[in-house]
PDB file of C-alpha atoms in Angstrom:
ATOM      1  CA  MET A   1     127.898 -39.432 155.485  1.00  0.00           C
ATOM      2  CA  ASN A   2     125.706 -39.639 152.356  1.00  0.00           C
ATOM      3  CA  TYR A   3     127.697 -36.769 150.950  1.00  0.00           C
ATOM      4  CA  ARG A   4     126.853 -34.312 148.146  1.00  0.00           C
ATOM      5  CA  HIS A   5     129.018 -31.233 148.527  1.00  0.00           C
ATOM      6  CA  ILE A   6     126.510 -28.726 147.398  1.00  0.00           C
ATOM      7  CA  TYR A   7     124.792 -29.208 150.783  1.00  0.00           C
ATOM      8  CA  HIS A   8     127.932 -28.470 152.688  1.00  0.00           C
ATOM      9  CA  ALA A   9     129.877 -26.013 150.411  1.00  0.00           C
ATOM     10  CA  GLY A  10     131.518 -23.077 152.296  1.00  0.00           C
ATOM     11  CA  ASN A  11     130.993 -24.798 155.631  1.00  0.00           C
ATOM     12  CA  PHE A  12     133.665 -24.738 158.484  1.00  0.00           C
ATOM     13  CA  ALA A  13     135.419 -27.826 156.976  1.00  0.00           C
ATOM     14  CA  ASP A  14     135.738 -26.209 153.723  1.00  0.00           C
ATOM     15  CA  VAL A  15     137.152 -23.133 155.350  1.00  0.00           C
ATOM     16  CA  LEU A  16     139.907 -25.014 157.031  1.00  0.00           C
ATOM     17  CA  LYS A  17     140.575 -27.144 153.870  1.00  0.00           C
ATOM     18  CA  HIS A  18     140.699 -24.251 151.582  1.00  0.00           C
ATOM     19  CA  ALA A  19     142.621 -21.825 153.696  1.00  0.00           C
ATOM     20  CA  VAL A  20     145.409 -24.420 153.969  1.00  0.00           C
ATOM     21  CA  LEU A  21     145.270 -25.356 150.234  1.00  0.00           C
ATOM     22  CA  ALA A  22     145.816 -21.728 149.403  1.00  0.00           C
ATOM     23  CA  ARG A  23     148.765 -21.512 151.717  1.00  0.00           C
ATOM     24  CA  LEU A  24     150.333 -24.623 150.047  1.00  0.00           C
ATOM     25  CA  ILE A  25     149.818 -22.998 146.605  1.00  0.00           C
ATOM     26  CA  ARG A  26     151.425 -19.733 147.502  1.00  0.00           C
ATOM     27  CA  TYR A  27     154.395 -21.585 149.130  1.00  0.00           C
ATOM     28  CA  MET A  28     154.869 -23.702 145.904  1.00  0.00           C
ATOM     29  CA  GLN A  29     154.855 -20.510 144.006  1.00  0.00           C
ATOM     30  CA  LYS A  30     157.940 -19.198 145.775  1.00  0.00           C
ATOM     31  CA  LYS A  31     159.897 -20.963 142.957  1.00  0.00           C
ATOM     32  CA  ASP A  32     159.464 -20.074 139.473  1.00  0.00           C
ATOM     33  CA  GLY A  33     159.025 -23.600 138.307  1.00  0.00           C
ATOM     34  CA  ALA A  34     155.665 -24.927 137.234  1.00  0.00           C
ATOM     35  CA  PHE A  35     153.674 -27.399 139.558  1.00  0.00           C
ATOM     36  CA  ARG A  36     150.393 -29.247 139.336  1.00  0.00           C
ATOM     37  CA  VAL A  37     147.569 -29.519 141.689  1.00  0.00           C
ATOM     38  CA  LEU A  38     145.933 -33.133 141.514  1.00  0.00           C
ATOM     39  CA  ASP A  39     142.491 -33.007 143.102  1.00  0.00           C
ATOM     40  CA  THR A  40     141.369 -36.648 143.375  1.00  0.00           C
ATOM     41  CA  HIS A  41     137.690 -35.932 144.393  1.00  0.00           C
ATOM     42  CA  ALA A  42     136.908 -32.631 142.670  1.00  0.00           C
ATOM     43  CA  GLY A  43     133.176 -32.325 142.789  1.00  0.00           C
ATOM     44  CA  ILE A  44     131.543 -29.720 140.546  1.00  0.00           C
ATOM     45  CA  GLY A  45     134.107 -26.990 141.155  1.00  0.00           C
ATOM     46  CA  LEU A  46     131.862 -24.054 141.699  1.00  0.00           C
ATOM     47  CA  TYR A  47     128.845 -23.878 144.078  1.00  0.00           C
ATOM     48  CA  ASP A  48     125.783 -21.415 143.965  1.00  0.00           C
ATOM     49  CA  LEU A  49     125.087 -20.747 147.579  1.00  0.00           C
ATOM     50  CA  SER A  50     121.538 -19.375 146.640  1.00  0.00           C
ATOM     51  CA  SER A  51     120.655 -22.856 145.378  1.00  0.00           C
ATOM     52  CA  GLU A  52     117.962 -24.835 146.964  1.00  0.00           C
ATOM     53  CA  GLU A  53     120.328 -27.443 148.209  1.00  0.00           C
ATOM     54  CA  ALA A  54     122.777 -24.864 149.813  1.00  0.00           C
ATOM     55  CA  GLN A  55     119.870 -22.885 151.390  1.00  0.00           C
ATOM     56  CA  LYS A  56     118.300 -26.090 152.692  1.00  0.00           C
ATOM     57  CA  THR A  57     121.239 -26.658 155.129  1.00  0.00           C
ATOM     58  CA  GLY A  58     122.645 -23.141 155.390  1.00  0.00           C
ATOM     59  CA  GLU A  59     125.969 -24.556 156.443  1.00  0.00           C
ATOM     60  CA  TRP A  60     127.911 -21.732 154.658  1.00  0.00           C
ATOM     61  CA  LEU A  61     126.435 -19.185 157.018  1.00  0.00           C
ATOM     62  CA  ASP A  62     128.367 -20.729 159.931  1.00  0.00           C
ATOM     63  CA  GLY A  63     131.555 -21.031 157.728  1.00  0.00           C
ATOM     64  CA  ILE A  64     132.571 -18.691 155.123  1.00  0.00           C
ATOM     65  CA  GLY A  65     129.726 -16.355 155.883  1.00  0.00           C
ATOM     66  CA  LYS A  66     131.081 -15.730 159.313  1.00  0.00           C
ATOM     67  CA  LEU A  67     134.682 -15.339 158.129  1.00  0.00           C
ATOM     68  CA  MET A  68     134.098 -12.852 155.454  1.00  0.00           C
ATOM     69  CA  GLU A  69     132.554 -10.497 158.059  1.00  0.00           C
ATOM     70  CA  ALA A  70     135.176 -11.119 160.745  1.00  0.00           C
ATOM     71  CA  ASP A  71     137.677  -8.813 162.185  1.00  0.00           C
ATOM     72  CA  LEU A  72     140.658 -11.028 161.623  1.00  0.00           C
ATOM     73  CA  GLY A  73     143.640  -8.744 162.545  1.00  0.00           C
ATOM     74  CA  PRO A  74     146.580  -7.973 160.210  1.00  0.00           C
ATOM     75  CA  GLN A  75     148.558 -11.308 160.572  1.00  0.00           C
ATOM     76  CA  VAL A  76     145.687 -13.627 160.116  1.00  0.00           C
ATOM     77  CA  SER A  77     144.254 -11.430 157.226  1.00  0.00           C
ATOM     78  CA  GLU A  78     147.535 -11.725 155.404  1.00  0.00           C
ATOM     79  CA  LEU A  79     147.523 -15.474 155.681  1.00  0.00           C
ATOM     80  CA  LEU A  80     143.980 -15.713 154.526  1.00  0.00           C
ATOM     81  CA  GLU A  81     144.419 -13.218 151.697  1.00  0.00           C
ATOM     82  CA  PRO A  82     144.803 -15.547 148.851  1.00  0.00           C
ATOM     83  CA  TYR A  83     141.746 -17.551 149.874  1.00  0.00           C
ATOM     84  CA  LEU A  84     139.413 -14.672 150.631  1.00  0.00           C
ATOM     85  CA  THR A  85     140.539 -12.641 147.571  1.00  0.00           C
ATOM     86  CA  ALA A  86     139.569 -15.562 145.366  1.00  0.00           C
ATOM     87  CA  ILE A  87     136.061 -15.616 146.776  1.00  0.00           C
ATOM     88  CA  ARG A  88     135.708 -11.852 146.382  1.00  0.00           C
ATOM     89  CA  GLU A  89     136.766 -12.273 142.600  1.00  0.00           C
ATOM     90  CA  LEU A  90     133.884 -14.576 142.199  1.00  0.00           C
ATOM     91  CA  ASN A  91     131.442 -12.213 143.715  1.00  0.00           C
ATOM     92  CA  PRO A  92     132.339  -8.747 142.388  1.00  0.00           C
ATOM     93  CA  GLU A  93     129.016  -7.247 143.363  1.00  0.00           C
ATOM     94  CA  GLY A  94     129.569  -8.050 147.050  1.00  0.00           C
ATOM     95  CA  GLY A  95     128.262 -10.733 149.369  1.00  0.00           C
ATOM     96  CA  ILE A  96     128.721 -14.470 148.739  1.00  0.00           C
ATOM     97  CA  ARG A  97     126.719 -16.247 146.192  1.00  0.00           C
ATOM     98  CA  PHE A  98     129.382 -18.326 144.501  1.00  0.00           C
ATOM     99  CA  TYR A  99     131.877 -20.438 146.392  1.00  0.00           C
ATOM    100  CA  PRO A 100     134.814 -22.124 144.790  1.00  0.00           C
ATOM    101  CA  GLY A 101     135.431 -25.895 145.290  1.00  0.00           C
ATOM    102  CA  SER A 102     139.095 -26.912 145.543  1.00  0.00           C
ATOM    103  CA  PRO A 103     139.768 -27.074 141.854  1.00  0.00           C
ATOM    104  CA  LYS A 104     138.311 -23.635 141.107  1.00  0.00           C
ATOM    105  CA  LEU A 105     140.128 -22.157 144.032  1.00  0.00           C
ATOM    106  CA  ALA A 106     143.440 -23.635 142.822  1.00  0.00           C
ATOM    107  CA  ARG A 107     142.749 -22.351 139.294  1.00  0.00           C
ATOM    108  CA  LEU A 108     142.010 -18.781 140.730  1.00  0.00           C
ATOM    109  CA  LEU A 109     145.389 -18.774 142.405  1.00  0.00           C
ATOM    110  CA  PHE A 110     147.489 -20.132 139.544  1.00  0.00           C
ATOM    111  CA  ARG A 111     150.205 -18.381 137.654  1.00  0.00           C
ATOM    112  CA  PRO A 112     150.401 -19.014 133.825  1.00  0.00           C
ATOM    113  CA  GLN A 113     152.705 -21.930 134.181  1.00  0.00           C
ATOM    114  CA  ASP A 114     150.833 -23.902 136.933  1.00  0.00           C
ATOM    115  CA  ARG A 115     148.398 -26.778 136.116  1.00  0.00           C
ATOM    116  CA  LEU A 116     145.360 -28.605 137.383  1.00  0.00           C
ATOM    117  CA  SER A 117     144.397 -32.216 137.045  1.00  0.00           C
ATOM    118  CA  ALA A 118     140.805 -32.762 138.494  1.00  0.00           C
ATOM    119  CA  MET A 119     139.137 -36.148 138.987  1.00  0.00           C
ATOM    120  CA  GLU A 120     135.462 -36.878 139.464  1.00  0.00           C
ATOM    121  CA  LEU A 121     133.591 -40.127 139.160  1.00  0.00           C
ATOM    122  CA  HIS A 122     129.895 -39.179 139.588  1.00  0.00           C
ATOM    123  CA  PRO A 123     128.808 -38.678 135.929  1.00  0.00           C
ATOM    124  CA  ASP A 124     126.575 -35.592 136.608  1.00  0.00           C
ATOM    125  CA  ASP A 125     129.197 -33.899 138.618  1.00  0.00           C
ATOM    126  CA  PHE A 126     131.812 -34.704 136.116  1.00  0.00           C
ATOM    127  CA  ALA A 127     129.736 -33.134 133.415  1.00  0.00           C
ATOM    128  CA  ARG A 128     129.325 -29.919 135.331  1.00  0.00           C
ATOM    129  CA  LEU A 129     133.014 -29.881 136.321  1.00  0.00           C
ATOM    130  CA  HIS A 130     133.956 -30.417 132.598  1.00  0.00           C
ATOM    131  CA  ARG A 131     131.751 -27.360 131.464  1.00  0.00           C
ATOM    132  CA  LEU A 132     133.283 -25.182 134.107  1.00  0.00           C
ATOM    133  CA  PHE A 133     136.725 -25.727 132.723  1.00  0.00           C
ATOM    134  CA  GLU A 134     135.931 -26.258 129.075  1.00  0.00           C
ATOM    135  CA  GLY A 135     138.514 -24.607 126.867  1.00  0.00           C
ATOM    136  CA  ASP A 136     140.922 -24.030 129.749  1.00  0.00           C
ATOM    137  CA  HIS A 137     144.312 -25.364 128.708  1.00  0.00           C
ATOM    138  CA  HIS A 138     145.590 -25.125 132.288  1.00  0.00           C
ATOM    139  CA  ALA A 139     143.166 -27.734 133.509  1.00  0.00           C
ATOM    140  CA  ARG A 140     142.595 -31.480 132.693  1.00  0.00           C
ATOM    141  CA  ILE A 141     139.373 -32.915 133.945  1.00  0.00           C
ATOM    142  CA  THR A 142     139.069 -36.698 133.941  1.00  0.00           C
ATOM    143  CA  GLU A 143     135.965 -38.852 134.646  1.00  0.00           C
ATOM    144  CA  LEU A 144     137.786 -41.294 137.055  1.00  0.00           C
ATOM    145  CA  ASP A 145     137.563 -42.777 140.543  1.00  0.00           C
ATOM    146  CA  GLY A 146     139.983 -40.570 142.376  1.00  0.00           C
ATOM    147  CA  TRP A 147     141.563 -43.429 144.338  1.00  0.00           C
ATOM    148  CA  LEU A 148     142.902 -44.766 141.044  1.00  0.00           C
ATOM    149  CA  ALA A 149     144.466 -41.374 140.213  1.00  0.00           C
ATOM    150  CA  LEU A 150     146.886 -41.767 143.075  1.00  0.00           C
ATOM    151  CA  GLY A 151     148.544 -44.392 140.955  1.00  0.00           C
ATOM    152  CA  ALA A 152     147.918 -43.523 137.329  1.00  0.00           C
ATOM    153  CA  HIS A 153     148.447 -39.869 137.522  1.00  0.00           C
ATOM    154  CA  LEU A 154     151.569 -39.627 139.612  1.00  0.00           C
ATOM    155  CA  PRO A 155     154.222 -38.470 139.406  1.00  0.00           C
ATOM    156  CA  PRO A 156     153.068 -35.281 137.469  1.00  0.00           C
ATOM    157  CA  LYS A 157     155.254 -34.347 134.533  1.00  0.00           C
ATOM    158  CA  GLU A 158     156.259 -31.023 136.304  1.00  0.00           C
ATOM    159  CA  LYS A 159     157.920 -33.122 139.104  1.00  0.00           C
ATOM    160  CA  ARG A 160     156.268 -30.692 141.585  1.00  0.00           C
ATOM    161  CA  GLY A 161     152.847 -30.884 142.862  1.00  0.00           C
ATOM    162  CA  ILE A 162     150.108 -30.815 145.496  1.00  0.00           C
ATOM    163  CA  VAL A 163     147.948 -33.796 145.855  1.00  0.00           C
ATOM    164  CA  LEU A 164     144.440 -33.042 147.450  1.00  0.00           C
ATOM    165  CA  VAL A 165     142.608 -36.247 148.583  1.00  0.00           C
ATOM    166  CA  ASP A 166     139.186 -35.224 149.848  1.00  0.00           C
ATOM    167  CA  PRO A 167     136.973 -38.331 149.716  1.00  0.00           C
ATOM    168  CA  PRO A 168     133.255 -38.100 150.509  1.00  0.00           C
ATOM    169  CA  PHE A 169     133.423 -40.727 153.413  1.00  0.00           C
ATOM    170  CA  GLU A 170     130.337 -42.428 152.285  1.00  0.00           C
ATOM    171  CA  GLU A 171     131.941 -45.817 153.008  1.00  0.00           C
ATOM    172  CA  GLU A 172     133.036 -47.089 156.459  1.00  0.00           C
ATOM    173  CA  ASP A 173     136.420 -47.983 155.237  1.00  0.00           C
ATOM    174  CA  GLU A 174     137.458 -44.542 153.898  1.00  0.00           C
ATOM    175  CA  TYR A 175     139.933 -43.854 156.671  1.00  0.00           C
ATOM    176  CA  GLN A 176     141.782 -47.166 155.735  1.00  0.00           C
ATOM    177  CA  ARG A 177     141.506 -46.296 151.962  1.00  0.00           C
ATOM    178  CA  LEU A 178     142.990 -42.883 152.802  1.00  0.00           C
ATOM    179  CA  ALA A 179     146.035 -44.366 154.449  1.00  0.00           C
ATOM    180  CA  GLU A 180     146.435 -47.075 151.738  1.00  0.00           C
ATOM    181  CA  GLY A 181     146.131 -44.436 149.154  1.00  0.00           C
ATOM    182  CA  LEU A 182     148.715 -42.232 150.601  1.00  0.00           C
ATOM    183  CA  GLU A 183     151.199 -45.271 150.832  1.00  0.00           C
ATOM    184  CA  LYS A 184     150.697 -45.990 147.187  1.00  0.00           C
ATOM    185  CA  ALA A 185     150.895 -42.490 146.012  1.00  0.00           C
ATOM    186  CA  TYR A 186     154.075 -41.650 148.180  1.00  0.00           C
ATOM    187  CA  ARG A 187     155.900 -44.461 146.653  1.00  0.00           C
ATOM    188  CA  ARG A 188     155.374 -43.153 143.191  1.00  0.00           C
ATOM    189  CA  PHE A 189     155.802 -39.518 144.173  1.00  0.00           C
ATOM    190  CA  PRO A 190     157.704 -39.078 147.333  1.00  0.00           C
ATOM    191  CA  GLY A 191     158.572 -35.415 146.757  1.00  0.00           C
ATOM    192  CA  GLY A 192     154.883 -34.396 146.534  1.00  0.00           C
ATOM    193  CA  THR A 193     153.021 -32.352 149.020  1.00  0.00           C
ATOM    194  CA  TYR A 194     149.901 -34.293 150.004  1.00  0.00           C
ATOM    195  CA  CYS A 195     146.816 -32.820 151.810  1.00  0.00           C
ATOM    196  CA  LEU A 196     144.436 -35.391 153.226  1.00  0.00           C
ATOM    197  CA  TRP A 197     140.949 -34.336 154.400  1.00  0.00           C
ATOM    198  CA  TYR A 198     139.053 -36.354 157.133  1.00  0.00           C
ATOM    199  CA  PRO A 199     135.904 -35.829 159.209  1.00  0.00           C
ATOM    200  CA  LEU A 200     135.723 -35.513 162.894  1.00  0.00           C
ATOM    201  CA  LYS A 201     132.577 -37.099 164.436  1.00  0.00           C
ATOM    202  CA  LYS A 202     131.719 -39.120 167.397  1.00  0.00           C
ATOM    203  CA  GLY A 203     133.018 -42.603 167.382  1.00  0.00           C
ATOM    204  CA  GLY A 204     135.340 -41.905 164.429  1.00  0.00           C
ATOM    205  CA  PRO A 205     138.464 -44.071 164.352  1.00  0.00           C
ATOM    206  CA  ILE A 206     140.767 -41.059 164.373  1.00  0.00           C
ATOM    207  CA  LYS A 207     143.358 -42.630 166.787  1.00  0.00           C
ATOM    208  CA  GLU A 208     143.601 -45.814 164.670  1.00  0.00           C
ATOM    209  CA  PHE A 209     143.846 -43.556 161.582  1.00  0.00           C
ATOM    210  CA  HIS A 210     146.748 -41.595 162.912  1.00  0.00           C
ATOM    211  CA  GLU A 211     148.503 -44.843 164.136  1.00  0.00           C
ATOM    212  CA  ARG A 212     148.257 -46.252 160.645  1.00  0.00           C
ATOM    213  CA  LEU A 213     149.739 -43.067 159.074  1.00  0.00           C
ATOM    214  CA  GLN A 214     152.548 -43.005 161.711  1.00  0.00           C
ATOM    215  CA  ALA A 215     153.328 -46.594 160.726  1.00  0.00           C
ATOM    216  CA  LEU A 216     154.161 -45.507 157.203  1.00  0.00           C
ATOM    217  CA  ASP A 217     157.781 -44.950 156.094  1.00  0.00           C
ATOM    218  CA  ILE A 218     157.017 -41.253 155.532  1.00  0.00           C
ATOM    219  CA  PRO A 219     159.349 -38.745 157.357  1.00  0.00           C
ATOM    220  CA  LYS A 220     157.206 -35.681 157.762  1.00  0.00           C
ATOM    221  CA  MET A 221     153.480 -35.480 158.383  1.00  0.00           C
ATOM    222  CA  LEU A 222     151.742 -32.514 159.937  1.00  0.00           C
ATOM    223  CA  CYS A 223     148.187 -32.642 161.332  1.00  0.00           C
ATOM    224  CA  ALA A 224     145.743 -29.865 161.877  1.00  0.00           C
ATOM    225  CA  GLU A 225     142.389 -30.223 163.288  1.00  0.00           C
ATOM    226  CA  LEU A 226     139.450 -27.911 163.984  1.00  0.00           C
ATOM    227  CA  SER A 227     136.232 -28.759 165.912  1.00  0.00           C
ATOM    228  CA  VAL A 228     133.568 -26.122 166.220  1.00  0.00           C
ATOM    229  CA  ARG A 229     131.183 -27.865 168.627  1.00  0.00           C
ATOM    230  CA  SER A 230     130.857 -30.650 171.073  1.00  0.00           C
ATOM    231  CA  ASP A 231     130.097 -34.129 169.834  1.00  0.00           C
ATOM    232  CA  ARG A 232     127.827 -34.888 172.880  1.00  0.00           C
ATOM    233  CA  GLY A 233     124.380 -35.991 171.483  1.00  0.00           C
ATOM    234  CA  ILE A 234     125.386 -35.370 167.914  1.00  0.00           C
ATOM    235  CA  THR A 235     126.042 -37.883 165.322  1.00  0.00           C
ATOM    236  CA  GLY A 236     127.121 -35.652 162.433  1.00  0.00           C
ATOM    237  CA  LEU A 237     130.130 -33.780 161.690  1.00  0.00           C
ATOM    238  CA  THR A 238     131.625 -31.709 164.633  1.00  0.00           C
ATOM    239  CA  GLY A 239     134.978 -30.905 163.051  1.00  0.00           C
ATOM    240  CA  SER A 240     137.629 -31.875 160.453  1.00  0.00           C
ATOM    241  CA  GLY A 241     141.317 -32.573 160.130  1.00  0.00           C
ATOM    242  CA  LEU A 242     143.937 -32.393 157.519  1.00  0.00           C
ATOM    243  CA  VAL A 243     147.110 -34.440 157.277  1.00  0.00           C
ATOM    244  CA  ILE A 244     149.837 -32.603 155.316  1.00  0.00           C
ATOM    245  CA  VAL A 245     152.740 -34.672 154.002  1.00  0.00           C
ATOM    246  CA  ASN A 246     155.981 -32.776 153.226  1.00  0.00           C
ATOM    247  CA  PRO A 247     154.471 -29.640 154.514  1.00  0.00           C
ATOM    248  CA  PRO A 248     156.244 -26.296 153.892  1.00  0.00           C
ATOM    249  CA  PHE A 249     158.623 -25.387 156.816  1.00  0.00           C
ATOM    250  CA  THR A 250     156.427 -22.349 157.442  1.00  0.00           C
ATOM    251  CA  LEU A 251     153.144 -24.160 157.749  1.00  0.00           C
ATOM    252  CA  LYS A 252     153.277 -25.140 161.367  1.00  0.00           C
ATOM    253  CA  ASP A 253     153.790 -21.605 162.583  1.00  0.00           C
ATOM    254  CA  GLU A 254     151.035 -20.317 160.159  1.00  0.00           C
ATOM    255  CA  LEU A 255     148.621 -22.909 161.639  1.00  0.00           C
ATOM    256  CA  HIS A 256     149.315 -21.565 165.084  1.00  0.00           C
ATOM    257  CA  GLN A 257     147.980 -18.308 163.964  1.00  0.00           C
ATOM    258  CA  LEU A 258     145.250 -19.545 161.783  1.00  0.00           C
ATOM    259  CA  LEU A 259     143.700 -22.180 163.894  1.00  0.00           C
ATOM    260  CA  PRO A 260     142.886 -20.019 167.050  1.00  0.00           C
ATOM    261  CA  ALA A 261     141.304 -17.359 164.693  1.00  0.00           C
ATOM    262  CA  LEU A 262     139.178 -19.917 162.937  1.00  0.00           C
ATOM    263  CA  LYS A 263     138.219 -21.434 166.213  1.00  0.00           C
ATOM    264  CA  ASP A 264     137.182 -18.021 167.597  1.00  0.00           C
ATOM    265  CA  HIS A 265     135.204 -16.946 164.675  1.00  0.00           C
ATOM    266  CA  LEU A 266     133.560 -20.304 163.669  1.00  0.00           C
ATOM    267  CA  ALA A 267     132.820 -21.689 167.105  1.00  0.00           C
ATOM    268  CA  GLN A 268     129.255 -22.997 167.574  1.00  0.00           C
ATOM    269  CA  ASP A 269     129.502 -23.704 171.190  1.00  0.00           C
ATOM    270  CA  ARG A 270     132.050 -23.185 174.152  1.00  0.00           C
ATOM    271  CA  PHE A 271     133.550 -26.690 173.380  1.00  0.00           C
ATOM    272  CA  ALA A 272     135.166 -25.683 170.071  1.00  0.00           C
ATOM    273  CA  SER A 273     138.829 -26.606 169.815  1.00  0.00           C
ATOM    274  CA  HIS A 274     141.844 -26.930 167.582  1.00  0.00           C
ATOM    275  CA  ARG A 275     145.333 -28.491 167.573  1.00  0.00           C
ATOM    276  CA  ALA A 276     148.330 -28.693 165.340  1.00  0.00           C
ATOM    277  CA  PHE A 277     150.886 -31.389 165.740  1.00  0.00           C
ATOM    278  CA  TRP A 278     153.444 -33.640 164.022  1.00  0.00           C
ATOM    279  CA  LEU A 279     152.243 -37.151 163.273  1.00  0.00           C
ATOM    280  CA  ARG A 280     155.736 -37.891 162.128  1.00  0.00           C
ATOM    281  CA  GLY A 281     158.702 -35.306 161.844  1.00  0.00           C
ATOM    282  CA  GLU A 282     160.090 -32.672 163.900  1.00  0.00           C
ATOM    283  CA  THR A 283     158.242 -33.618 167.081  1.00  0.00           C
ATOM    284  CA  LYS A 284     155.696 -36.324 167.615  1.00  0.00           C
ATOM    285  CA  THR A 285     153.889 -34.873 170.622  1.00  0.00           C
ATOM    286  CA  VAL A 286     150.335 -33.645 170.286  1.00  0.00           C
ATOM    287  CA  LYS A 287     150.121 -29.875 171.130  1.00  0.00           C
ATOM    288  CA  ASP A 288     146.634 -28.642 171.959  1.00  0.00           C
ATOM    289  CA  ASP A 289     146.015 -25.057 171.414  1.00  0.00           C
ATOM    290  CA  ASP A 290     142.446 -24.501 172.562  1.00  0.00           C
TER     291      ASP A 290
END
């Protein structure tokens, strides 16, 4: 995908990923004990949507730009409140200039006892991420290949945590690496909640990826997918998915409220669709909610 996130920050894929991440954080905070968010591919942490790169693609206009202006209704608004409030805090004068990447979003939602470990390999991006969190004792920023973090940094000392794996998918074997990374991490930290992001694009090996995950000895895996347009005649991103391991028991019902609203407000053509289903767990049947 030749991926630098500044070109895509705030797009429909970010909306799905960050809305779910915010729900996971709020669920973890139902208990008083501290937890850690481990972000394996953290990027620069904060994105200026007025930058030349973001303006070049304008993808955020069809993502967070639409969502911030949408009439969401009371139930969906309540579910999205942590996510959207964090964005408003970054833009106190109104509008949307600054958009939080996953590490910044997590940090904005933290209580005093919660902690962040963010990994970034690209030297320039690491330098920017490090400056963003400089002096913040709640955050540990490491220049490291995120795939290595799944072994070296688990389990967290808090023994509770969310592991976000959001690779750039620049290499053809990223789906395989994602499955292998989960298998390795789960052996070290079986009680963690994992959130794995993956792209949906024409010809992508999604069926094989799901089957590989289903073959792992992991009891509960929930999947959420959102497509905003048809893949006919398009080689780029048309949707994205999340696999959530050890999901909160409330998340499936929340997805059945969130996904239809996101589809309605972010659809780019009449072929937009969504689904939420168990890869392994309470049921294994695919449920389409278009």
